[in-house]
mmCIF file of C-alpha atoms and ligand atoms in Angstrom:
data_model
loop_
_atom_site.group_PDB
_atom_site.id
_atom_site.type_symbol
_atom_site.label_atom_id
_atom_site.label_comp_id
_atom_site.label_asym_id
_atom_site.label_seq_id
_atom_site.Cartn_x
_atom_site.Cartn_y
_atom_site.Cartn_z
ATOM 1 C CA MET U 148 0.028 -0.004 0.036
ATOM 2 C CA ALA U 149 1.320 3.392 -0.948
ATOM 3 C CA GLY U 150 2.238 5.805 1.913
ATOM 4 C CA ARG U 151 3.392 5.083 5.382
ATOM 5 C CA ASN U 152 1.671 2.878 7.984
ATOM 6 C CA PHE U 153 0.386 5.023 10.963
ATOM 7 C CA LEU U 154 1.276 3.204 14.009
ATOM 8 C CA PHE U 155 -0.999 3.959 16.884
ATOM 9 C CA VAL U 156 -0.902 0.840 19.066
ATOM 10 C CA PRO U 157 0.144 1.620 22.529
ATOM 11 C CA GLY U 158 3.609 0.149 21.983
ATOM 12 C CA PRO U 159 5.662 -0.514 20.133
ATOM 13 C CA THR U 160 5.687 3.151 19.426
ATOM 14 C CA ASN U 161 7.289 5.174 16.550
ATOM 15 C CA VAL U 162 11.107 5.239 16.716
ATOM 16 C CA PRO U 163 12.364 8.694 15.956
ATOM 17 C CA ASP U 164 14.724 8.951 13.086
ATOM 18 C CA ARG U 165 17.526 10.196 15.361
ATOM 19 C CA VAL U 166 17.138 6.971 17.434
ATOM 20 C CA GLN U 167 16.934 4.843 14.284
ATOM 21 C CA ARG U 168 20.222 6.346 13.103
ATOM 22 C CA ALA U 169 21.945 5.980 16.446
ATOM 23 C CA MET U 170 21.271 2.193 16.350
ATOM 24 C CA ILE U 171 23.287 1.764 13.048
ATOM 25 C CA VAL U 172 26.564 0.885 14.830
ATOM 26 C CA SER U 173 29.301 -1.486 14.017
ATOM 27 C CA MET U 174 29.572 -4.162 16.625
ATOM 28 C CA GLU U 175 32.248 -3.797 19.244
ATOM 29 C CA ASP U 176 33.854 -5.574 21.984
ATOM 30 C CA HIS U 177 31.548 -5.319 25.087
ATOM 31 C CA ARG U 178 34.581 -6.221 27.208
ATOM 32 C CA SER U 179 36.723 -3.371 25.844
ATOM 33 C CA PRO U 180 38.173 -0.808 28.294
ATOM 34 C CA ASP U 181 35.943 1.950 26.537
ATOM 35 C CA PHE U 182 32.694 0.033 27.093
ATOM 36 C CA PRO U 183 32.040 1.146 30.698
ATOM 37 C CA ALA U 184 31.559 4.754 29.504
ATOM 38 C CA LEU U 185 28.367 3.644 27.645
ATOM 39 C CA THR U 186 27.047 1.560 30.508
ATOM 40 C CA ASN U 187 27.513 4.183 33.038
ATOM 41 C CA GLU U 188 25.948 6.881 30.870
ATOM 42 C CA LEU U 189 22.884 4.685 30.394
ATOM 43 C CA LEU U 190 22.488 3.828 34.117
ATOM 44 C CA ASP U 191 22.801 7.413 34.959
ATOM 45 C CA GLY U 192 20.318 8.465 32.305
ATOM 46 C CA LEU U 193 17.859 5.941 33.593
ATOM 47 C CA ARG U 194 18.225 7.242 37.169
ATOM 48 C CA TYR U 195 17.025 10.602 35.650
ATOM 49 C CA ILE U 196 14.128 9.024 33.841
ATOM 50 C CA TRP U 197 12.982 7.094 36.992
ATOM 51 C CA GLN U 198 13.735 10.241 39.116
ATOM 52 C CA THR U 199 15.989 8.366 41.589
ATOM 53 C CA GLU U 200 19.322 9.076 43.180
ATOM 54 C CA GLU U 201 19.360 6.007 45.410
ATOM 55 C CA ALA U 202 18.037 3.190 43.298
ATOM 56 C CA PHE U 203 19.733 0.870 41.051
ATOM 57 C CA PRO U 204 18.593 0.599 37.369
ATOM 58 C CA PHE U 205 19.112 -2.645 35.407
ATOM 59 C CA VAL U 206 18.919 -3.133 31.581
ATOM 60 C CA PHE U 207 18.136 -6.781 30.483
ATOM 61 C CA PRO U 208 17.927 -8.085 26.923
ATOM 62 C CA SER U 209 14.254 -8.971 27.304
ATOM 63 C CA SER U 210 10.814 -7.394 27.141
ATOM 64 C CA GLY U 211 8.994 -5.895 30.080
ATOM 65 C CA THR U 212 7.673 -9.321 30.924
ATOM 66 C CA GLY U 213 11.240 -10.517 31.799
ATOM 67 C CA CYS U 214 11.562 -7.740 34.341
ATOM 68 C CA TRP U 215 8.222 -8.554 35.926
ATOM 69 C CA GLU U 216 9.874 -11.900 36.721
ATOM 70 C CA ALA U 217 13.233 -10.351 37.717
ATOM 71 C CA ALA U 218 11.397 -8.037 40.238
ATOM 72 C CA ILE U 219 9.658 -10.964 41.885
ATOM 73 C CA THR U 220 12.401 -13.777 41.827
ATOM 74 C CA ASN U 221 15.127 -11.535 43.265
ATOM 75 C CA THR U 222 12.997 -10.514 46.338
ATOM 76 C CA LEU U 223 10.641 -13.286 47.264
ATOM 77 C CA SER U 224 10.541 -16.876 48.239
ATOM 78 C CA PRO U 225 8.067 -19.699 47.442
ATOM 79 C CA GLY U 226 4.847 -19.229 49.520
ATOM 80 C CA ASP U 227 5.353 -15.573 50.115
ATOM 81 C CA ARG U 228 2.112 -13.635 50.112
ATOM 82 C CA VAL U 229 1.597 -10.803 47.696
ATOM 83 C CA LEU U 230 -1.239 -8.383 47.217
ATOM 84 C CA THR U 231 -2.340 -7.779 43.585
ATOM 85 C CA ALA U 232 -5.382 -6.207 41.832
ATOM 86 C CA THR U 233 -6.615 -7.169 38.354
ATOM 87 C CA PHE U 234 -8.434 -4.635 36.183
ATOM 88 C CA GLY U 235 -7.041 -5.359 32.660
ATOM 89 C CA GLN U 236 -4.926 -7.744 30.761
ATOM 90 C CA PHE U 237 -1.597 -6.633 32.062
ATOM 91 C CA SER U 238 -2.407 -6.506 35.734
ATOM 92 C CA HIS U 239 -4.039 -9.957 35.163
ATOM 93 C CA LEU U 240 -0.962 -11.380 33.540
ATOM 94 C CA TRP U 241 1.450 -10.085 36.295
ATOM 95 C CA THR U 242 -0.794 -11.571 38.909
ATOM 96 C CA GLU U 243 -0.861 -14.910 36.843
ATOM 97 C CA MET U 244 2.945 -14.839 36.820
ATOM 98 C CA CYS U 245 2.951 -14.670 40.613
ATOM 99 C CA LYS U 246 0.874 -17.639 40.831
ATOM 100 C CA LYS U 247 3.066 -19.640 38.368
ATOM 101 C CA LEU U 248 6.012 -18.770 40.427
ATOM 102 C CA GLY U 249 4.634 -20.199 43.492
ATOM 103 C CA LEU U 250 3.594 -17.184 45.519
ATOM 104 C CA ASP U 251 0.540 -16.987 47.719
ATOM 105 C CA VAL U 252 -1.562 -14.381 45.730
ATOM 106 C CA VAL U 253 -4.255 -12.268 47.410
ATOM 107 C CA ASN U 254 -5.910 -10.717 44.326
ATOM 108 C CA ILE U 255 -8.686 -8.301 44.201
ATOM 109 C CA GLU U 256 -10.671 -8.534 41.087
ATOM 110 C CA CYS U 257 -11.835 -5.091 39.905
ATOM 111 C CA GLU U 258 -14.088 -3.783 37.170
ATOM 112 C CA TRP U 259 -12.167 -3.257 34.001
ATOM 113 C CA GLY U 260 -12.132 0.472 33.457
ATOM 114 C CA THR U 261 -11.074 1.135 37.109
ATOM 115 C CA GLY U 262 -7.786 0.778 38.709
ATOM 116 C CA ILE U 263 -6.141 0.050 41.976
ATOM 117 C CA PRO U 264 -8.856 -0.402 44.742
ATOM 118 C CA TYR U 265 -7.242 1.780 47.370
ATOM 119 C CA ASP U 266 -9.782 1.122 50.130
ATOM 120 C CA GLN U 267 -9.551 -2.636 49.599
ATOM 121 C CA PHE U 268 -5.821 -2.453 49.505
ATOM 122 C CA GLN U 269 -5.891 -0.563 52.769
ATOM 123 C CA THR U 270 -8.333 -3.217 54.316
ATOM 124 C CA ALA U 271 -6.195 -6.177 53.126
ATOM 125 C CA LEU U 272 -2.887 -4.694 54.223
ATOM 126 C CA ALA U 273 -4.293 -3.730 57.584
ATOM 127 C CA ALA U 274 -5.497 -7.187 58.115
ATOM 128 C CA ASP U 275 -2.281 -8.987 57.152
ATOM 129 C CA ALA U 276 1.197 -7.793 58.052
ATOM 130 C CA SER U 277 2.639 -10.983 56.311
ATOM 131 C CA ILE U 278 2.154 -9.581 52.944
ATOM 132 C CA LYS U 279 5.556 -9.255 51.332
ATOM 133 C CA ALA U 280 4.827 -7.129 48.299
ATOM 134 C CA VAL U 281 2.128 -5.114 46.781
ATOM 135 C CA LEU U 282 1.870 -5.080 42.999
ATOM 136 C CA VAL U 283 0.747 -1.951 41.213
ATOM 137 C CA CYS U 284 0.113 -1.565 37.474
ATOM 138 C CA HIS U 285 0.704 2.167 37.022
ATOM 139 C CA ASN U 286 -0.897 2.359 33.645
ATOM 140 C CA GLU U 287 -3.061 -0.461 32.574
ATOM 141 C CA THR U 288 -2.560 -0.374 28.774
ATOM 142 C CA ALA U 289 -5.476 -2.635 28.006
ATOM 143 C CA THR U 290 -8.097 -0.294 29.343
ATOM 144 C CA GLY U 291 -6.340 2.995 29.285
ATOM 145 C CA VAL U 292 -6.438 3.315 33.203
ATOM 146 C CA THR U 293 -3.824 5.038 35.304
ATOM 147 C CA SER U 294 -3.559 4.471 39.066
ATOM 148 C CA ASP U 295 -2.083 6.617 41.758
ATOM 149 C CA VAL U 296 1.072 5.015 42.977
ATOM 150 C CA GLN U 297 1.849 7.602 45.583
ATOM 151 C CA ARG U 298 -1.564 6.794 47.201
ATOM 152 C CA VAL U 299 -0.540 3.162 47.637
ATOM 153 C CA ARG U 300 2.743 4.253 49.213
ATOM 154 C CA GLU U 301 0.779 6.534 51.635
ATOM 155 C CA ILE U 302 -1.517 3.511 52.621
ATOM 156 C CA LEU U 303 1.603 1.496 53.351
ATOM 157 C CA ASP U 304 3.207 4.254 55.381
ATOM 158 C CA GLN U 305 -0.004 4.956 57.322
ATOM 159 C CA LEU U 306 -0.046 1.253 58.328
ATOM 160 C CA ASN U 307 3.678 1.187 58.842
ATOM 161 C CA HIS U 308 3.458 -1.914 56.648
ATOM 162 C CA PRO U 309 6.820 -3.512 55.589
ATOM 163 C CA ALA U 310 5.580 -4.820 52.195
ATOM 164 C CA LEU U 311 7.643 -3.997 49.225
ATOM 165 C CA LEU U 312 5.971 -1.721 46.552
ATOM 166 C CA PHE U 313 6.343 -3.107 42.996
ATOM 167 C CA VAL U 314 5.169 -0.999 40.110
ATOM 168 C CA ASP U 315 4.670 -1.788 36.443
ATOM 169 C CA THR U 316 5.682 1.247 34.505
ATOM 170 C CA VAL U 317 5.876 -0.320 31.135
ATOM 171 C CA SER U 318 3.341 2.051 29.452
ATOM 172 C CA SER U 319 3.968 5.100 31.831
ATOM 173 C CA LEU U 320 7.747 5.606 32.072
ATOM 174 C CA ALA U 321 9.063 8.657 30.320
ATOM 175 C CA CYS U 322 5.385 9.662 29.443
ATOM 176 C CA MET U 323 3.829 10.449 32.837
ATOM 177 C CA ASP U 324 5.302 11.448 36.066
ATOM 178 C CA PHE U 325 6.803 8.556 38.082
ATOM 179 C CA LYS U 326 8.927 9.481 41.129
ATOM 180 C CA PHE U 327 10.710 6.421 42.185
ATOM 181 C CA ASP U 328 12.336 7.948 45.378
ATOM 182 C CA ASP U 329 9.558 10.272 46.379
ATOM 183 C CA TRP U 330 6.971 7.605 46.180
ATOM 184 C CA GLY U 331 9.031 5.024 47.934
ATOM 185 C CA VAL U 332 8.922 2.496 45.146
ATOM 186 C CA ASP U 333 10.804 -0.705 45.595
ATOM 187 C CA MET U 334 10.866 -2.230 42.129
ATOM 188 C CA ALA U 335 9.779 -0.520 38.936
ATOM 189 C CA VAL U 336 9.443 -2.513 35.745
ATOM 190 C CA SER U 337 9.516 -1.176 32.269
ATOM 191 C CA GLY U 338 10.405 -1.948 28.563
ATOM 192 C CA SER U 339 11.991 -0.182 25.720
ATOM 193 C CA GLN U 340 9.202 0.053 23.204
ATOM 194 C CA LYS U 341 6.866 2.632 24.602
ATOM 195 C CA GLY U 342 7.782 5.999 26.170
ATOM 196 C CA LEU U 343 11.530 5.372 25.505
ATOM 197 C CA MET U 344 10.765 5.224 21.679
ATOM 198 C CA LEU U 345 12.908 2.320 20.999
ATOM 199 C CA PRO U 346 12.294 -1.156 19.391
ATOM 200 C CA ALA U 347 11.188 -3.828 21.827
ATOM 201 C CA GLY U 348 14.110 -5.738 23.294
ATOM 202 C CA LEU U 349 15.162 -4.108 26.430
ATOM 203 C CA GLY U 350 13.633 -4.940 29.839
ATOM 204 C CA LEU U 351 14.194 -2.240 32.399
ATOM 205 C CA LEU U 352 14.174 -2.555 36.075
ATOM 206 C CA CYS U 353 14.881 -0.261 38.890
ATOM 207 C CA ALA U 354 15.457 -1.581 42.428
ATOM 208 C CA SER U 355 15.545 0.348 45.801
ATOM 209 C CA PRO U 356 18.375 -0.527 48.099
ATOM 210 C CA LYS U 357 15.807 -2.374 50.303
ATOM 211 C CA ALA U 358 14.579 -4.592 47.423
ATOM 212 C CA LEU U 359 18.065 -5.275 46.223
ATOM 213 C CA ALA U 360 19.114 -6.390 49.607
ATOM 214 C CA MET U 361 16.441 -9.038 49.567
ATOM 215 C CA ARG U 362 18.352 -10.961 46.959
ATOM 216 C CA HIS U 363 20.425 -12.471 49.621
ATOM 217 C CA THR U 364 17.422 -14.134 51.221
ATOM 218 C CA ALA U 365 15.009 -14.596 48.346
ATOM 219 C CA GLN U 366 14.570 -18.239 47.652
ATOM 220 C CA LEU U 367 12.792 -18.137 44.283
ATOM 221 C CA LYS U 368 14.819 -19.764 41.573
ATOM 222 C CA ARG U 369 16.494 -17.415 39.120
ATOM 223 C CA SER U 370 19.620 -17.509 36.875
ATOM 224 C CA TYR U 371 19.329 -15.331 33.780
ATOM 225 C CA PHE U 372 17.593 -12.567 35.581
ATOM 226 C CA ASP U 373 19.769 -12.810 38.793
ATOM 227 C CA LEU U 374 20.438 -9.177 39.891
ATOM 228 C CA ASP U 375 23.468 -10.281 41.740
ATOM 229 C CA ASP U 376 25.281 -11.311 38.543
ATOM 230 C CA MET U 377 24.154 -8.070 36.826
ATOM 231 C CA LEU U 378 25.015 -5.974 39.611
ATOM 232 C CA LYS U 379 28.713 -7.422 39.870
ATOM 233 C CA SER U 380 29.338 -6.739 36.192
ATOM 234 C CA ASN U 381 27.523 -3.326 36.128
ATOM 235 C CA ASN U 382 29.687 -2.129 39.000
ATOM 236 C CA PHE U 383 32.674 -2.265 36.533
ATOM 237 C CA GLY U 384 30.575 -0.911 33.617
ATOM 238 C CA TYR U 385 29.944 -4.264 32.054
ATOM 239 C CA PHE U 386 27.331 -6.883 31.456
ATOM 240 C CA PRO U 387 27.461 -10.525 32.501
ATOM 241 C CA TYR U 388 26.473 -11.609 28.982
ATOM 242 C CA THR U 389 26.434 -10.135 25.491
ATOM 243 C CA PRO U 390 24.427 -6.910 25.759
ATOM 244 C CA ALA U 391 21.980 -5.870 22.941
ATOM 245 C CA LEU U 392 24.526 -3.305 21.728
ATOM 246 C CA SER U 393 22.347 -1.583 19.050
ATOM 247 C CA LEU U 394 19.507 -1.006 21.471
ATOM 248 C CA LEU U 395 21.931 0.358 23.981
ATOM 249 C CA TYR U 396 23.089 2.998 21.504
ATOM 250 C CA GLY U 397 19.392 3.570 20.754
ATOM 251 C CA LEU U 398 18.641 3.992 24.479
ATOM 252 C CA LYS U 399 21.481 6.535 24.826
ATOM 253 C CA GLU U 400 19.923 8.640 22.053
ATOM 254 C CA SER U 401 16.456 8.370 23.402
ATOM 255 C CA ILE U 402 17.657 9.532 26.858
ATOM 256 C CA LYS U 403 19.388 12.378 25.227
ATOM 257 C CA MET U 404 16.113 13.400 23.448
ATOM 258 C CA ILE U 405 14.114 13.234 26.725
ATOM 259 C CA LYS U 406 16.788 15.259 28.554
ATOM 260 C CA GLU U 407 16.688 17.944 25.683
ATOM 261 C CA GLU U 408 13.004 18.228 25.933
ATOM 262 C CA GLY U 409 13.030 17.936 29.768
ATOM 263 C CA LEU U 410 11.079 15.298 31.660
ATOM 264 C CA SER U 411 8.420 17.723 32.926
ATOM 265 C CA ASN U 412 7.802 18.965 29.342
ATOM 266 C CA VAL U 413 7.479 15.374 28.115
ATOM 267 C CA PHE U 414 4.888 14.678 30.719
ATOM 268 C CA GLU U 415 3.080 17.957 29.870
ATOM 269 C CA ARG U 416 3.011 17.073 26.111
ATOM 270 C CA HIS U 417 1.647 13.580 26.817
ATOM 271 C CA ALA U 418 -1.085 15.121 29.060
ATOM 272 C CA ARG U 419 -2.018 17.739 26.433
ATOM 273 C CA LEU U 420 -2.173 15.351 23.574
ATOM 274 C CA ALA U 421 -4.185 12.824 25.668
ATOM 275 C CA GLU U 422 -6.681 15.357 26.518
ATOM 276 C CA GLY U 423 -7.125 16.344 22.850
ATOM 277 C CA VAL U 424 -7.852 12.645 22.085
ATOM 278 C CA ARG U 425 -10.355 12.380 24.918
ATOM 279 C CA ARG U 426 -12.166 15.493 23.616
ATOM 280 C CA ALA U 427 -12.422 13.761 20.241
ATOM 281 C CA VAL U 428 -13.853 10.696 21.918
ATOM 282 C CA LEU U 429 -16.242 12.248 24.446
ATOM 283 C CA HIS U 430 -17.234 15.538 22.864
ATOM 284 C CA GLY U 431 -16.630 14.925 19.140
ATOM 285 C CA TRP U 432 -17.821 11.292 18.576
ATOM 286 C CA GLN U 433 -19.843 11.130 21.748
ATOM 287 C CA LEU U 434 -18.553 7.634 22.534
ATOM 288 C CA LYS U 435 -17.342 6.362 25.937
ATOM 289 C CA LEU U 436 -13.873 5.545 27.238
ATOM 290 C CA CYS U 437 -13.267 2.320 28.966
ATOM 291 C CA ALA U 438 -11.735 4.285 31.809
ATOM 292 C CA GLN U 439 -14.886 4.943 33.893
ATOM 293 C CA SER U 440 -14.087 8.449 35.206
ATOM 294 C CA ARG U 441 -11.550 11.237 34.962
ATOM 295 C CA GLU U 442 -9.665 9.878 37.925
ATOM 296 C CA TRP U 443 -8.561 6.890 35.915
ATOM 297 C CA TYR U 444 -7.877 8.615 32.543
ATOM 298 C CA SER U 445 -4.528 7.651 30.984
ATOM 299 C CA ASN U 446 -2.303 10.027 29.326
ATOM 300 C CA THR U 447 -0.739 7.252 27.193
ATOM 301 C CA VAL U 448 -3.587 5.375 25.789
ATOM 302 C CA SER U 449 -7.262 5.872 25.258
ATOM 303 C CA ALA U 450 -9.518 2.718 25.099
ATOM 304 C CA ILE U 451 -12.646 3.619 23.143
ATOM 305 C CA MET U 452 -15.810 1.601 23.587
ATOM 306 C CA VAL U 453 -17.701 0.829 20.434
ATOM 307 C CA PRO U 454 -21.514 0.676 20.387
ATOM 308 C CA ASP U 455 -22.960 -2.844 21.149
ATOM 309 C CA HIS U 456 -24.025 -3.613 17.624
ATOM 310 C CA VAL U 457 -20.421 -3.162 16.234
ATOM 311 C CA ASN U 458 -17.439 -5.426 16.755
ATOM 312 C CA GLY U 459 -14.370 -3.279 17.763
ATOM 313 C CA ALA U 460 -12.165 -5.824 15.837
ATOM 314 C CA ASP U 461 -13.908 -4.815 12.551
ATOM 315 C CA VAL U 462 -13.024 -1.169 13.046
ATOM 316 C CA ILE U 463 -9.351 -2.171 13.660
ATOM 317 C CA SER U 464 -9.306 -4.351 10.715
ATOM 318 C CA ARG U 465 -10.908 -1.736 8.485
ATOM 319 C CA ALA U 466 -8.476 0.908 9.723
ATOM 320 C CA TYR U 467 -5.556 -1.319 8.989
ATOM 321 C CA LYS U 468 -6.607 -2.746 5.600
ATOM 322 C CA ARG U 469 -8.183 0.304 4.006
ATOM 323 C CA TYR U 470 -6.343 3.172 5.833
ATOM 324 C CA ASN U 471 -2.991 1.655 6.744
ATOM 325 C CA LEU U 472 -3.672 2.822 10.366
ATOM 326 C CA SER U 473 -2.738 0.429 13.205
ATOM 327 C CA LEU U 474 -5.137 0.734 16.177
ATOM 328 C CA GLY U 475 -4.837 -1.312 19.485
ATOM 329 C CA ALA U 476 -7.131 -4.232 19.948
ATOM 330 C CA GLY U 477 -9.483 -5.105 22.785
ATOM 331 C CA LEU U 478 -7.827 -7.762 24.882
ATOM 332 C CA ASN U 479 -9.249 -10.530 26.850
ATOM 333 C CA LYS U 480 -12.612 -9.458 28.400
ATOM 334 C CA MET U 481 -12.554 -6.336 26.194
ATOM 335 C CA SER U 482 -12.068 -8.249 23.001
ATOM 336 C CA GLY U 483 -14.329 -6.794 20.366
ATOM 337 C CA ARG U 484 -15.706 -4.131 22.697
ATOM 338 C CA LEU U 485 -13.155 -1.370 22.181
ATOM 339 C CA PHE U 486 -10.295 -0.090 20.196
ATOM 340 C CA ARG U 487 -7.259 1.769 21.447
ATOM 341 C CA ILE U 488 -5.355 4.777 20.365
ATOM 342 C CA GLY U 489 -1.713 4.944 21.741
ATOM 343 C CA HIS U 490 -0.708 8.500 22.290
ATOM 344 C CA LEU U 491 2.786 7.906 23.687
ATOM 345 C CA GLY U 492 6.322 8.377 22.650
ATOM 346 C CA ASP U 493 7.558 10.531 19.720
ATOM 347 C CA LEU U 494 4.401 12.301 18.587
ATOM 348 C CA ASN U 495 2.571 15.581 18.268
ATOM 349 C CA GLU U 496 -0.806 16.942 17.510
ATOM 350 C CA VAL U 497 -0.721 16.431 13.723
ATOM 351 C CA HIS U 498 0.487 12.900 14.136
ATOM 352 C CA LEU U 499 -2.544 12.272 16.403
ATOM 353 C CA MET U 500 -4.898 13.889 13.913
ATOM 354 C CA ALA U 501 -4.090 11.067 11.455
ATOM 355 C CA ALA U 502 -5.137 8.472 14.080
ATOM 356 C CA ILE U 503 -8.338 10.485 14.923
ATOM 357 C CA ALA U 504 -9.228 10.961 11.229
ATOM 358 C CA GLY U 505 -8.591 7.348 10.307
ATOM 359 C CA ALA U 506 -10.412 5.974 13.364
ATOM 360 C CA GLU U 507 -13.338 8.170 12.434
ATOM 361 C CA MET U 508 -13.403 6.972 8.794
ATOM 362 C CA ALA U 509 -13.048 3.307 9.835
ATOM 363 C CA MET U 510 -15.844 3.704 12.442
ATOM 364 C CA GLN U 511 -18.132 5.179 9.829
ATOM 365 C CA ASP U 512 -17.390 2.392 7.410
ATOM 366 C CA CYS U 513 -18.405 -0.074 10.166
ATOM 367 C CA GLY U 514 -21.723 1.544 10.812
ATOM 368 C CA ILE U 515 -20.840 3.735 13.827
ATOM 369 C CA ASN U 516 -22.889 6.885 13.540
ATOM 370 C CA VAL U 517 -20.165 9.506 14.409
ATOM 371 C CA GLU U 518 -20.455 13.034 13.052
ATOM 372 C CA PRO U 519 -17.960 13.364 10.196
ATOM 373 C CA GLY U 520 -15.086 15.586 11.394
ATOM 374 C CA SER U 521 -16.283 15.805 14.971
ATOM 375 C CA GLY U 522 -13.377 14.209 16.425
ATOM 376 C CA MET U 523 -10.765 16.404 14.688
ATOM 377 C CA ALA U 524 -12.806 19.472 15.532
ATOM 378 C CA ALA U 525 -12.892 18.745 19.156
ATOM 379 C CA ALA U 526 -9.311 17.724 19.414
ATOM 380 C CA GLY U 527 -8.171 20.608 17.343
ATOM 381 C CA TYR U 528 -10.172 23.083 19.298
ATOM 382 C CA TYR U 529 -8.473 21.915 22.489
ATOM 383 C CA TRP U 530 -5.013 21.726 21.126
ATOM 384 C CA ARG U 531 -5.266 25.275 19.474
ATOM 385 C CA HIS U 532 -6.283 26.818 22.824
ATOM 386 C CA ASN U 533 -4.199 24.869 25.232
HETATM 387 N N1 PLP S 109 2.796 -4.308 31.347
HETATM 388 C C1 PLP S 109 2.045 -3.419 30.635
HETATM 389 C C2 PLP S 109 1.354 -2.398 31.288
HETATM 390 C C3 PLP S 109 2.107 -3.480 29.272
HETATM 391 O O1 PLP S 109 1.440 -2.670 28.550
HETATM 392 C C4 PLP S 109 2.872 -4.529 28.662
HETATM 393 C C5 PLP S 109 2.912 -4.681 27.136
HETATM 394 O O2 PLP S 109 2.292 -3.987 26.492
HETATM 395 C C6 PLP S 109 3.512 -5.404 29.525
HETATM 396 C C7 PLP S 109 3.550 -5.154 30.818
HETATM 397 C C8 PLP S 109 4.391 -6.482 28.943
HETATM 398 O O3 PLP S 109 5.524 -6.044 28.363
HETATM 399 P P1 PLP S 109 6.279 -6.715 27.227
HETATM 400 O O4 PLP S 109 5.289 -6.860 26.121
HETATM 401 O O5 PLP S 109 7.399 -5.682 26.897
HETATM 402 O O6 PLP S 109 6.843 -7.909 27.692
#
């Protein structure tokens, strides 16, 4: 098909030309005396992105899922109790991983379209001092729901509860505010292919000193993802095995871009772009978001409910085949009921207008009665005035 594909799934996101070019490198010796300069620059850069001075960032050749596992296996032992909440496909999968790894999972099932059930977390934690870790999905990509990590920290602090705070930042890091130190996070998990504007292939983890110390007593089996091995090599600027060199050079460039824009400006841009998309959905098309109220709205992904008589998968298929536009699918319980627009990473208003225009045409083709041009008008009005 002529013209470019418009990629608006909520990850992988568009890789900026600068980052693409930075990854075209000759292979080099990852044990050379020059190599630590790269490693150290990356780890420092990740501290900036995670807003931490005390914690230890790790880079694995994996995707985000690998670091879910690394967070758990380096801190916990079989039978340890963890508190989780499921309200979308990714919070569900992390919870399932805990079960597979032999943890004792206390899970609170929530309605999809809501997020962390703060009151129920408070009750569960107050009743049980043996909970070793609390898992929070900061941004549930499947439903476009953001939860308040700081509020979970406050609950733990009020109760003086010793549980570790684990946070999935896969679709929030470098897009929305995430203060590792200030929010008292113990393990944060992410991946390269979303806010960091890279291809998939790097799993990122950030560990507090408290979480890291637990590797000495944690009994869950681990080998490839053993933080001890990684730390021993990282301390000298190396990796315990062959690193994904091209991606590391891409990461160096993406961190540079984020620093040039400034983290707070990156967050502000994501918030502004997201609000424009929401105006298109709610005011223009007069459709509903999966996120049930403003409290849960995500600045990186909007999950748009389609009317009951339409299958969301048809809208996605039409958008792709006819307009070369990639929209995110409804996952699991939400299959067929919604489509998603990812608005994260390297993008601006006019990029997003393409997604809004294409989604609007595909919806009309599939029999959804949206007013032609209404999405663009609502988003454009917001962006022109804010
Ligand atoms: N967590 C969230 C919130 C995600 O959106 C994803 C993937 O989209 C994952 C975890 C899994 O990450 P990965 O696909 O990089 O393994």
